PDB file of C-alpha atoms in Angstrom:
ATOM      1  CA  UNK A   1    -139.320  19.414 180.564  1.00  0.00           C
ATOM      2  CA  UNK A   2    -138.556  16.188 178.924  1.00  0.00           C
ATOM      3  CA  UNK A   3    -140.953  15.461 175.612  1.00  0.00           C
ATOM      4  CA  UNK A   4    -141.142  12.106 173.658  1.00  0.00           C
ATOM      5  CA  UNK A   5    -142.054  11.864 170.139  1.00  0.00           C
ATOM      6  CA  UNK A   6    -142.876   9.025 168.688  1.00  0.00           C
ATOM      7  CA  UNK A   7    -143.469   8.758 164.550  1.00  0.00           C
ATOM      8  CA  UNK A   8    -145.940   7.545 163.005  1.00  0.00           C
ATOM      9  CA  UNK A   9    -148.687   7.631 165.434  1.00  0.00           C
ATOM     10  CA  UNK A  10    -149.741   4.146 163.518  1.00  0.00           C
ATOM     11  CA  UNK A  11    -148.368   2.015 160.644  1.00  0.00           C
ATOM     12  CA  UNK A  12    -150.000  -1.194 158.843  1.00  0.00           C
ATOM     13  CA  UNK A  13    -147.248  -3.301 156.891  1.00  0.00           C
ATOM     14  CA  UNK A  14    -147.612  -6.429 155.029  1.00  0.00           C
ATOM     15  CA  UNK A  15    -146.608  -9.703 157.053  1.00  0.00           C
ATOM     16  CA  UNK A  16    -142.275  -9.907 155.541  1.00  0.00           C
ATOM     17  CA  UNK A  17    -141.872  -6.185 155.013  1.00  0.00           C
ATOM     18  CA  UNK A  18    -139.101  -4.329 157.557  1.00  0.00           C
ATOM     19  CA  UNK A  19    -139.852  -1.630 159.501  1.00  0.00           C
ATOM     20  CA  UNK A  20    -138.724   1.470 161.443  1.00  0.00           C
ATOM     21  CA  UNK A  21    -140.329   2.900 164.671  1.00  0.00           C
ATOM     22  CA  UNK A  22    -139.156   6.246 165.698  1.00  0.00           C
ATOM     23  CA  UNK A  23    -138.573   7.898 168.398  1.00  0.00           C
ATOM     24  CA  UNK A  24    -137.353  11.425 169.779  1.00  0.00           C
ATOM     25  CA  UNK A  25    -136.704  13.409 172.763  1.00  0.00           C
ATOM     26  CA  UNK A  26    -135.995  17.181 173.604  1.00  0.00           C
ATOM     27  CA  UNK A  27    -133.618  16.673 176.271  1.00  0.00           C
ATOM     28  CA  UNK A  28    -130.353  14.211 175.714  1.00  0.00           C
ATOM     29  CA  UNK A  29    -129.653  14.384 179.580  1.00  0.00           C
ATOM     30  CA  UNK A  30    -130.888  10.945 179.652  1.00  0.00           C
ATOM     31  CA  UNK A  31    -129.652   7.641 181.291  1.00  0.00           C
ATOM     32  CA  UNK A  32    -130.924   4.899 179.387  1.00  0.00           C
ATOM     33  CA  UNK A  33    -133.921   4.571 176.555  1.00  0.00           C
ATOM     34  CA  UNK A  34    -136.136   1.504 176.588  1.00  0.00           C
ATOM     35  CA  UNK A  35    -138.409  -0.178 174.360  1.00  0.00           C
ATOM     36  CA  UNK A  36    -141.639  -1.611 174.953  1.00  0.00           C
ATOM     37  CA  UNK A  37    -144.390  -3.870 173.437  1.00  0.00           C
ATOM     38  CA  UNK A  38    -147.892  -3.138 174.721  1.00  0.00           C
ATOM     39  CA  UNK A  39    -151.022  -5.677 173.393  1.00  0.00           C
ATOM     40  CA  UNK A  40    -154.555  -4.429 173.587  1.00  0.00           C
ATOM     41  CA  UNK A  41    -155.734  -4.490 177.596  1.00  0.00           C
ATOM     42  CA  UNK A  42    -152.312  -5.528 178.811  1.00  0.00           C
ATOM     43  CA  UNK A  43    -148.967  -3.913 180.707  1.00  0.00           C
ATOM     44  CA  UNK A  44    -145.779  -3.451 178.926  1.00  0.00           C
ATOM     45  CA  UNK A  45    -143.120  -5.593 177.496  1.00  0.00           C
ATOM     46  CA  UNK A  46    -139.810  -5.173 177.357  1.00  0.00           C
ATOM     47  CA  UNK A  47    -137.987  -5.318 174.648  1.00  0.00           C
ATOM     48  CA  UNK A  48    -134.435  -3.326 174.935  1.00  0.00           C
ATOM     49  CA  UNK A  49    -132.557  -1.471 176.792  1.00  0.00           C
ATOM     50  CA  UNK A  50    -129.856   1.028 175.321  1.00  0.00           C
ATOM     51  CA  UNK A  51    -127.788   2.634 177.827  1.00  0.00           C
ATOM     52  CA  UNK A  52    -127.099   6.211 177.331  1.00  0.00           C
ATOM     53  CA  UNK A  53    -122.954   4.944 176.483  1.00  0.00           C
ATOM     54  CA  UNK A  54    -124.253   2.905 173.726  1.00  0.00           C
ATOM     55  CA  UNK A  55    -124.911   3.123 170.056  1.00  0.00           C
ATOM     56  CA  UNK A  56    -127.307  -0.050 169.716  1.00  0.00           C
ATOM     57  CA  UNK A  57    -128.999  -3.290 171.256  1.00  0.00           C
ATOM     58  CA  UNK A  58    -130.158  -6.091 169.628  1.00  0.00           C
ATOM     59  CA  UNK A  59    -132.607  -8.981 169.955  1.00  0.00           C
ATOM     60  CA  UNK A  60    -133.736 -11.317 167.789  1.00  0.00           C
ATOM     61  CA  UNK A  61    -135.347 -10.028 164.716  1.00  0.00           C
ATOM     62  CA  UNK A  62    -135.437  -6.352 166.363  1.00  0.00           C
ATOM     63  CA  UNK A  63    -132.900  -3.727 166.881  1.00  0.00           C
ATOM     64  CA  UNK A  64    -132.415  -0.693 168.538  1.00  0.00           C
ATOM     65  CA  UNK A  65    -130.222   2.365 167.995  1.00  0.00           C
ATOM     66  CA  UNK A  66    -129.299   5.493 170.132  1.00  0.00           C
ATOM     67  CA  UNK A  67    -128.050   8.695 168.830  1.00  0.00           C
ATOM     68  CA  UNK A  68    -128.259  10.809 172.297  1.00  0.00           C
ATOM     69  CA  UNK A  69    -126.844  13.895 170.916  1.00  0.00           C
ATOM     70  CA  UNK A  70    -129.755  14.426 167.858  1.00  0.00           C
ATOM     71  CA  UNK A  71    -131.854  13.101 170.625  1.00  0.00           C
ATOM     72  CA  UNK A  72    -133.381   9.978 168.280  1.00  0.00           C
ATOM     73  CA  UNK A  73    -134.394   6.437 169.137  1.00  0.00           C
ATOM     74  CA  UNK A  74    -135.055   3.730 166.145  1.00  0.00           C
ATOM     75  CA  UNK A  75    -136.196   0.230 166.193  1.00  0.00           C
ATOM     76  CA  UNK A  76    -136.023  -1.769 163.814  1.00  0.00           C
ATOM     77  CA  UNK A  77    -138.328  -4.930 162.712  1.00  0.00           C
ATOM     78  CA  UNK A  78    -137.065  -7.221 160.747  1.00  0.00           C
ATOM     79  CA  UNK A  79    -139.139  -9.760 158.379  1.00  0.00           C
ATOM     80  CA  UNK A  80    -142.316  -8.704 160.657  1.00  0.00           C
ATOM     81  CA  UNK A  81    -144.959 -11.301 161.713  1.00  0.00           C
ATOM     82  CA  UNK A  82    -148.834 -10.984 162.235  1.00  0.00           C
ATOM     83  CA  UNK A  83    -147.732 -11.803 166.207  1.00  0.00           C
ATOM     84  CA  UNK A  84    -145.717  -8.551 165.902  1.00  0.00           C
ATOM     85  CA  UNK A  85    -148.934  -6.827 166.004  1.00  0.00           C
ATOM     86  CA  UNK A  86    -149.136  -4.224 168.527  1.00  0.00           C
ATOM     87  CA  UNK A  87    -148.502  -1.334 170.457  1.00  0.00           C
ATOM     88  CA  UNK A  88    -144.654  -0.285 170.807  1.00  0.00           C
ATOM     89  CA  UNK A  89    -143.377   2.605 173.072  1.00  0.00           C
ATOM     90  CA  UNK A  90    -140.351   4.024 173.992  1.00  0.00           C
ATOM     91  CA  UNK A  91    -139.228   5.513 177.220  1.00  0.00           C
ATOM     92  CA  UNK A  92    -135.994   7.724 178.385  1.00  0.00           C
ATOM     93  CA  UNK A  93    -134.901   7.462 182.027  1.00  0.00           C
ATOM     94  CA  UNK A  94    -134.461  10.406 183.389  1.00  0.00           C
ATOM     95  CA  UNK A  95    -132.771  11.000 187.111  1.00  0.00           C
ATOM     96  CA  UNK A  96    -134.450  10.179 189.795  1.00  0.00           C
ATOM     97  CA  UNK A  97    -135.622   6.466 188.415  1.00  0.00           C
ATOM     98  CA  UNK A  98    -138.073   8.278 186.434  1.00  0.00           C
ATOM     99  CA  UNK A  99    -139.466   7.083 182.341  1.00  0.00           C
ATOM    100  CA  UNK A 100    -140.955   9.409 180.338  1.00  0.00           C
ATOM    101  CA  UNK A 101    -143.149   7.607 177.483  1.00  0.00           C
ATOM    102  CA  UNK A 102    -144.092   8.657 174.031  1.00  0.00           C
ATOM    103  CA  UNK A 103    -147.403   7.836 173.644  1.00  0.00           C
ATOM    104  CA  UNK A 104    -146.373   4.839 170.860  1.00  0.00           C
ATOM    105  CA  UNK A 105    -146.938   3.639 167.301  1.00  0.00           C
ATOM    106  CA  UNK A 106    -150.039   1.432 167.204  1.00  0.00           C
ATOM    107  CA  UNK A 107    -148.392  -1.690 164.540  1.00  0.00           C
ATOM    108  CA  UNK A 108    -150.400  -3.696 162.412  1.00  0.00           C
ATOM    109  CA  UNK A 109    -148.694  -6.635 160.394  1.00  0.00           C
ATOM    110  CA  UNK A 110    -150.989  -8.033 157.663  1.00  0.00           C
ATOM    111  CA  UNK A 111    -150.988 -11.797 156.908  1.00  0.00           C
TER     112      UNK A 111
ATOM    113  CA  UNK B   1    -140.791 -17.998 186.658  1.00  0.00           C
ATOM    114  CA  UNK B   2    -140.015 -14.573 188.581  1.00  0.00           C
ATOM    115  CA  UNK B   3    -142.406 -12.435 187.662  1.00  0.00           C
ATOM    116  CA  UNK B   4    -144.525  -9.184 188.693  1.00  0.00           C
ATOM    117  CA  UNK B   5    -148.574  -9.693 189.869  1.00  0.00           C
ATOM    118  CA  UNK B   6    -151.237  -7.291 190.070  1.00  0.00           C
ATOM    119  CA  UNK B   7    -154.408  -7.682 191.845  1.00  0.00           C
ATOM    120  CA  UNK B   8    -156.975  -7.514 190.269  1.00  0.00           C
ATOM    121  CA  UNK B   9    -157.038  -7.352 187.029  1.00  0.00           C
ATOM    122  CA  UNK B  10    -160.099  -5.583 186.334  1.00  0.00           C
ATOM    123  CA  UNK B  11    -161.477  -3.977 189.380  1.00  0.00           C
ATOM    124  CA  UNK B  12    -165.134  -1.418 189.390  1.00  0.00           C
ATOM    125  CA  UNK B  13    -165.573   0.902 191.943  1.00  0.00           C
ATOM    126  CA  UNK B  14    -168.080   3.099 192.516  1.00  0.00           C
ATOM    127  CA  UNK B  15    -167.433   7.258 192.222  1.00  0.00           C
ATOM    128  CA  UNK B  16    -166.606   8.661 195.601  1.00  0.00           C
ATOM    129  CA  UNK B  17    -165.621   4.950 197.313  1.00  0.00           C
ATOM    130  CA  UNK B  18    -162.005   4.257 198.126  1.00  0.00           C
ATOM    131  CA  UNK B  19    -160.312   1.480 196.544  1.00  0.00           C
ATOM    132  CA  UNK B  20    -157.016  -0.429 196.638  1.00  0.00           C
ATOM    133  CA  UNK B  21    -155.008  -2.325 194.025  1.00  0.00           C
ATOM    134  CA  UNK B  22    -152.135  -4.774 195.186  1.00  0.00           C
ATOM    135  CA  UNK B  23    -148.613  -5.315 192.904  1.00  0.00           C
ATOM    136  CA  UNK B  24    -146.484  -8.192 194.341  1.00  0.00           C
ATOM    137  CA  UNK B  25    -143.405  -9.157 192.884  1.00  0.00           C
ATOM    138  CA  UNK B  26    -140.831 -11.918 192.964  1.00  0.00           C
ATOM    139  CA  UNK B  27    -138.037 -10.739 191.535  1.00  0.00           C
ATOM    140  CA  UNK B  28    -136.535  -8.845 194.486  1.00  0.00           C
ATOM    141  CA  UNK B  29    -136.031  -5.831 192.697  1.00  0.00           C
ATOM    142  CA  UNK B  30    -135.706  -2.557 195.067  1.00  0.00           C
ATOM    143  CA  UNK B  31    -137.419  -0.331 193.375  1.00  0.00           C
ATOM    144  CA  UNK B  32    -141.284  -0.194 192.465  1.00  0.00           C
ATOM    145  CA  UNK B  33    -143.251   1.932 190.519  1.00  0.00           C
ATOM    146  CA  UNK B  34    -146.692   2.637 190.336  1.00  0.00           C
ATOM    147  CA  UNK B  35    -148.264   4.165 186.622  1.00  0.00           C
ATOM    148  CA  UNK B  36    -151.314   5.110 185.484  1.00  0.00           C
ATOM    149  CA  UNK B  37    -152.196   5.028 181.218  1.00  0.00           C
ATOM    150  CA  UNK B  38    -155.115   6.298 180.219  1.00  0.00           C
ATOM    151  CA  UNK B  39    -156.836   5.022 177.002  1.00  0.00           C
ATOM    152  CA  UNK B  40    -154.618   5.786 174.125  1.00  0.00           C
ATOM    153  CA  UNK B  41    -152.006   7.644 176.060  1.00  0.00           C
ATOM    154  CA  UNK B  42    -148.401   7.369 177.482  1.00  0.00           C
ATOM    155  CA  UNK B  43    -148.041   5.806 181.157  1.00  0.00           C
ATOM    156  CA  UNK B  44    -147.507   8.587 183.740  1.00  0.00           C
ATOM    157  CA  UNK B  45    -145.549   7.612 186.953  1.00  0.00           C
ATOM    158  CA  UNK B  46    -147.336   8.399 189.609  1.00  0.00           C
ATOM    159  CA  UNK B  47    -144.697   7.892 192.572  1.00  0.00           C
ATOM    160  CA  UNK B  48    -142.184   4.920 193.065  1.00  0.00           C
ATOM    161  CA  UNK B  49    -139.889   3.050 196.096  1.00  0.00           C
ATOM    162  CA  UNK B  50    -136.340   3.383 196.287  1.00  0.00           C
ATOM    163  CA  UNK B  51    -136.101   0.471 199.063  1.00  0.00           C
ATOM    164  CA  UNK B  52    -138.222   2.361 201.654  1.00  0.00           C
ATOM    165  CA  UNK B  53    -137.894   5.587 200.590  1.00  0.00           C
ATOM    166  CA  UNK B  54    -141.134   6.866 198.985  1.00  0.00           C
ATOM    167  CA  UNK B  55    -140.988   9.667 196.089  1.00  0.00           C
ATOM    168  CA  UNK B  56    -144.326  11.142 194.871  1.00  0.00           C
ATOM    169  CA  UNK B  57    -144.275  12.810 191.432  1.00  0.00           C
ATOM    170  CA  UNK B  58    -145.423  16.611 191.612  1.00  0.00           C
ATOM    171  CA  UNK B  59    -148.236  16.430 189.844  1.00  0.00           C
ATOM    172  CA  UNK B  60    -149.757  13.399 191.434  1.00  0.00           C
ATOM    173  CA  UNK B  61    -153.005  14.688 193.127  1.00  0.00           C
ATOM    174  CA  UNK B  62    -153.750  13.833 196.811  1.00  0.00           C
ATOM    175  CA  UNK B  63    -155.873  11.238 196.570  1.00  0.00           C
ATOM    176  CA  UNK B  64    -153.517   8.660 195.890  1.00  0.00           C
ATOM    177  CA  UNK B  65    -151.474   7.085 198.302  1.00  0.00           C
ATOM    178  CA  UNK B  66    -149.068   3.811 197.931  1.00  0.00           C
ATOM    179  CA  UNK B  67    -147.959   1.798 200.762  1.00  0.00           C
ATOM    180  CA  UNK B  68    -144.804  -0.366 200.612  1.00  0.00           C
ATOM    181  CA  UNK B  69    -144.997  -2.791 204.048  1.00  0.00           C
ATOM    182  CA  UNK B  70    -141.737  -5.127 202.442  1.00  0.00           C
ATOM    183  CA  UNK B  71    -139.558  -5.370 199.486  1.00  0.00           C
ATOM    184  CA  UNK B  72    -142.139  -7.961 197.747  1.00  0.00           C
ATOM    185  CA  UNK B  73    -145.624  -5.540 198.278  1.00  0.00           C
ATOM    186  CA  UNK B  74    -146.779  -2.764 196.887  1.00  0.00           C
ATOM    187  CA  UNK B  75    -150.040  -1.197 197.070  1.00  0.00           C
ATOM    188  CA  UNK B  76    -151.963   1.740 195.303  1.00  0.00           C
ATOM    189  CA  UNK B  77    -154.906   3.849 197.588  1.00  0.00           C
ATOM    190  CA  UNK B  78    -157.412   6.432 195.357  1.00  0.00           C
ATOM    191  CA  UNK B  79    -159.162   7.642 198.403  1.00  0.00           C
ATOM    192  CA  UNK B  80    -161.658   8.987 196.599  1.00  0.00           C
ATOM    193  CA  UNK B  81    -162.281   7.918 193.169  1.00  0.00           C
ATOM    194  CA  UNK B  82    -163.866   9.960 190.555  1.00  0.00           C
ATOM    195  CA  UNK B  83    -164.190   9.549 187.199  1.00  0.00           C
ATOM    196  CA  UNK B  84    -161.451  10.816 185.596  1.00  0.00           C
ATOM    197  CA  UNK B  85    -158.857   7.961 187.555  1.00  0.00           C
ATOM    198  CA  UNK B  86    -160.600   5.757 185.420  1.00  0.00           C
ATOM    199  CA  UNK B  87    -157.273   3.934 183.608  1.00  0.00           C
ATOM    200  CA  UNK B  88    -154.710   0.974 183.646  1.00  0.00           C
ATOM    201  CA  UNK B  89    -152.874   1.267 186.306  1.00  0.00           C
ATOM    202  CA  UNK B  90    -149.394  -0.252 185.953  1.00  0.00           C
ATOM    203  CA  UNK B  91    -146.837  -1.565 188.393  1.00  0.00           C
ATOM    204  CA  UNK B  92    -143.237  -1.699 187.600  1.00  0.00           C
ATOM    205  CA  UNK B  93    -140.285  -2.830 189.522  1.00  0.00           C
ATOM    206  CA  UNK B  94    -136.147  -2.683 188.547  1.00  0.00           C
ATOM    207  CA  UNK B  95    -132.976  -3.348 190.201  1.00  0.00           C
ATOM    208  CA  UNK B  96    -131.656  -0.120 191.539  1.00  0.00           C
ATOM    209  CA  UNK B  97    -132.205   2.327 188.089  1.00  0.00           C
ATOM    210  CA  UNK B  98    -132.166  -0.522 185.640  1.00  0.00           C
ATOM    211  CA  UNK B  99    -134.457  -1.791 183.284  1.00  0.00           C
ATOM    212  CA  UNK B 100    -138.375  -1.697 184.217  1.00  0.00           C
ATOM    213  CA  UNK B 101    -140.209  -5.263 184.343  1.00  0.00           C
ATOM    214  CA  UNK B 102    -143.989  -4.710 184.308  1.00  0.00           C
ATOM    215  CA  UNK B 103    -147.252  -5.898 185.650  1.00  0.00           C
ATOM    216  CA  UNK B 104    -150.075  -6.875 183.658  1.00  0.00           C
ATOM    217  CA  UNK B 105    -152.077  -3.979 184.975  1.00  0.00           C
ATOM    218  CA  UNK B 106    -155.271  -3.636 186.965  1.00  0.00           C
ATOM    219  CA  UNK B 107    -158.009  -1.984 184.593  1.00  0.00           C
ATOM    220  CA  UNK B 108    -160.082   0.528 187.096  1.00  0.00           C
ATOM    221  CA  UNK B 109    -163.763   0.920 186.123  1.00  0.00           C
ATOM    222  CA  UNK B 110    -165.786   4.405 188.159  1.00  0.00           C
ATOM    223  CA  UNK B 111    -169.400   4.521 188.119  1.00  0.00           C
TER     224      UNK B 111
END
């Protein structure tokens, strides 16, 4: 049974600093591995998508990387904001159309 | 802009009486997923549509149902609500098994 990890359960960073979100998963038989943003009370955000060929996706200020053999997920924040504030979570397609989630790292940027 | 809407947004029901919550989309995605996220947990998929084709999870109990009358509609049934189905319930939708695009969520209250 697929597991997601996802380390540190919270993390509170000065407004400039960069950061790493982790994430792992017990089985590498996946497709793809997606990132989302959650805010408090809302649905999900996407943020990247890493296909299970590739190494890394990047957006903006973040960036993701895939290493499916170690079965390990990072993204990274760079220069983080106050607005970066919030709940991120990762998810691994499995077959069938089906995401597993880690349960997320709760983010707080301090201004 | 194309985007995915759930109805309502915050919906109280009382324990034992059946209740519905509506997902419409207009992004003509295929697919469309239903999740529910308890309070400070990962989303579980509940069941999803592959066009027509409907595909419950295992572990999804009984009393909820999903009804898919066109590609744009999607609705959740809890037939008999009790208290634990209190959550967020999340709808989802992708192009075949692509990236997810999700709903703001309907917030279920049980008394």
């Amino acid at each position: 049974k697929q597991e997601v990890t996802q380390i540190p359960a919270a993390l509170s960073v000065p407004e400039g600093e960069n950061l790493v979100l982790n994430c792992s998963f017990t089985d590498s038989a996946i497709y793809n591995l997606q990132w989302f943003r959650q805010d408090p009370g809302k649905g999900l955000t996407s943020l990247l998508l890493i296909q299970s060929s590739q190494r890394e996706q990047t957006s903006g200020r973040l960036n993701a990387s895939l290493d499916k053999s170690s079965g390990r997920s990072t993204l990274y924040i760079a220069a983080s904001q106050p607005g970066d504030s919030a709940t991120y979570l990762c998810a691994v397609r499995l077959e069938g159309n089906k995401l597993v989630f880690g349960a997320g790292t709760i983010l707080r940027v301090k201004s | 802009d194309a985007m995915v809407i759930q109805n309502p947004r915050y919906q109280v029901t009382q324990f034992g009486k059946p209740v519905t919550l509506s997902c419409s989309q207009t992004l003509n995605h295929n697919v469309m997923y239903w999740y529910q996220q308890k309070s400070s947990q990962a989303p579980k998929l509940l069941f999803h549509y592959y066009d027509k084709d409907f595909n419950n999870e295992a572990d999804t109990p009984d009393n909820f149902q999903s009804r898919r009358p066109n590609t744009s509609f999607c609705f959740l049934d809890i037939r008999s609500p009790g208290l634990g189905d209190a959550a967020m319930y999340l709808c989802a939708t992708s192009v075949f098994s692509n990236e997810q695009f999700f709903g703001p969520g309907t917030r279920l209250t049980v008394l």
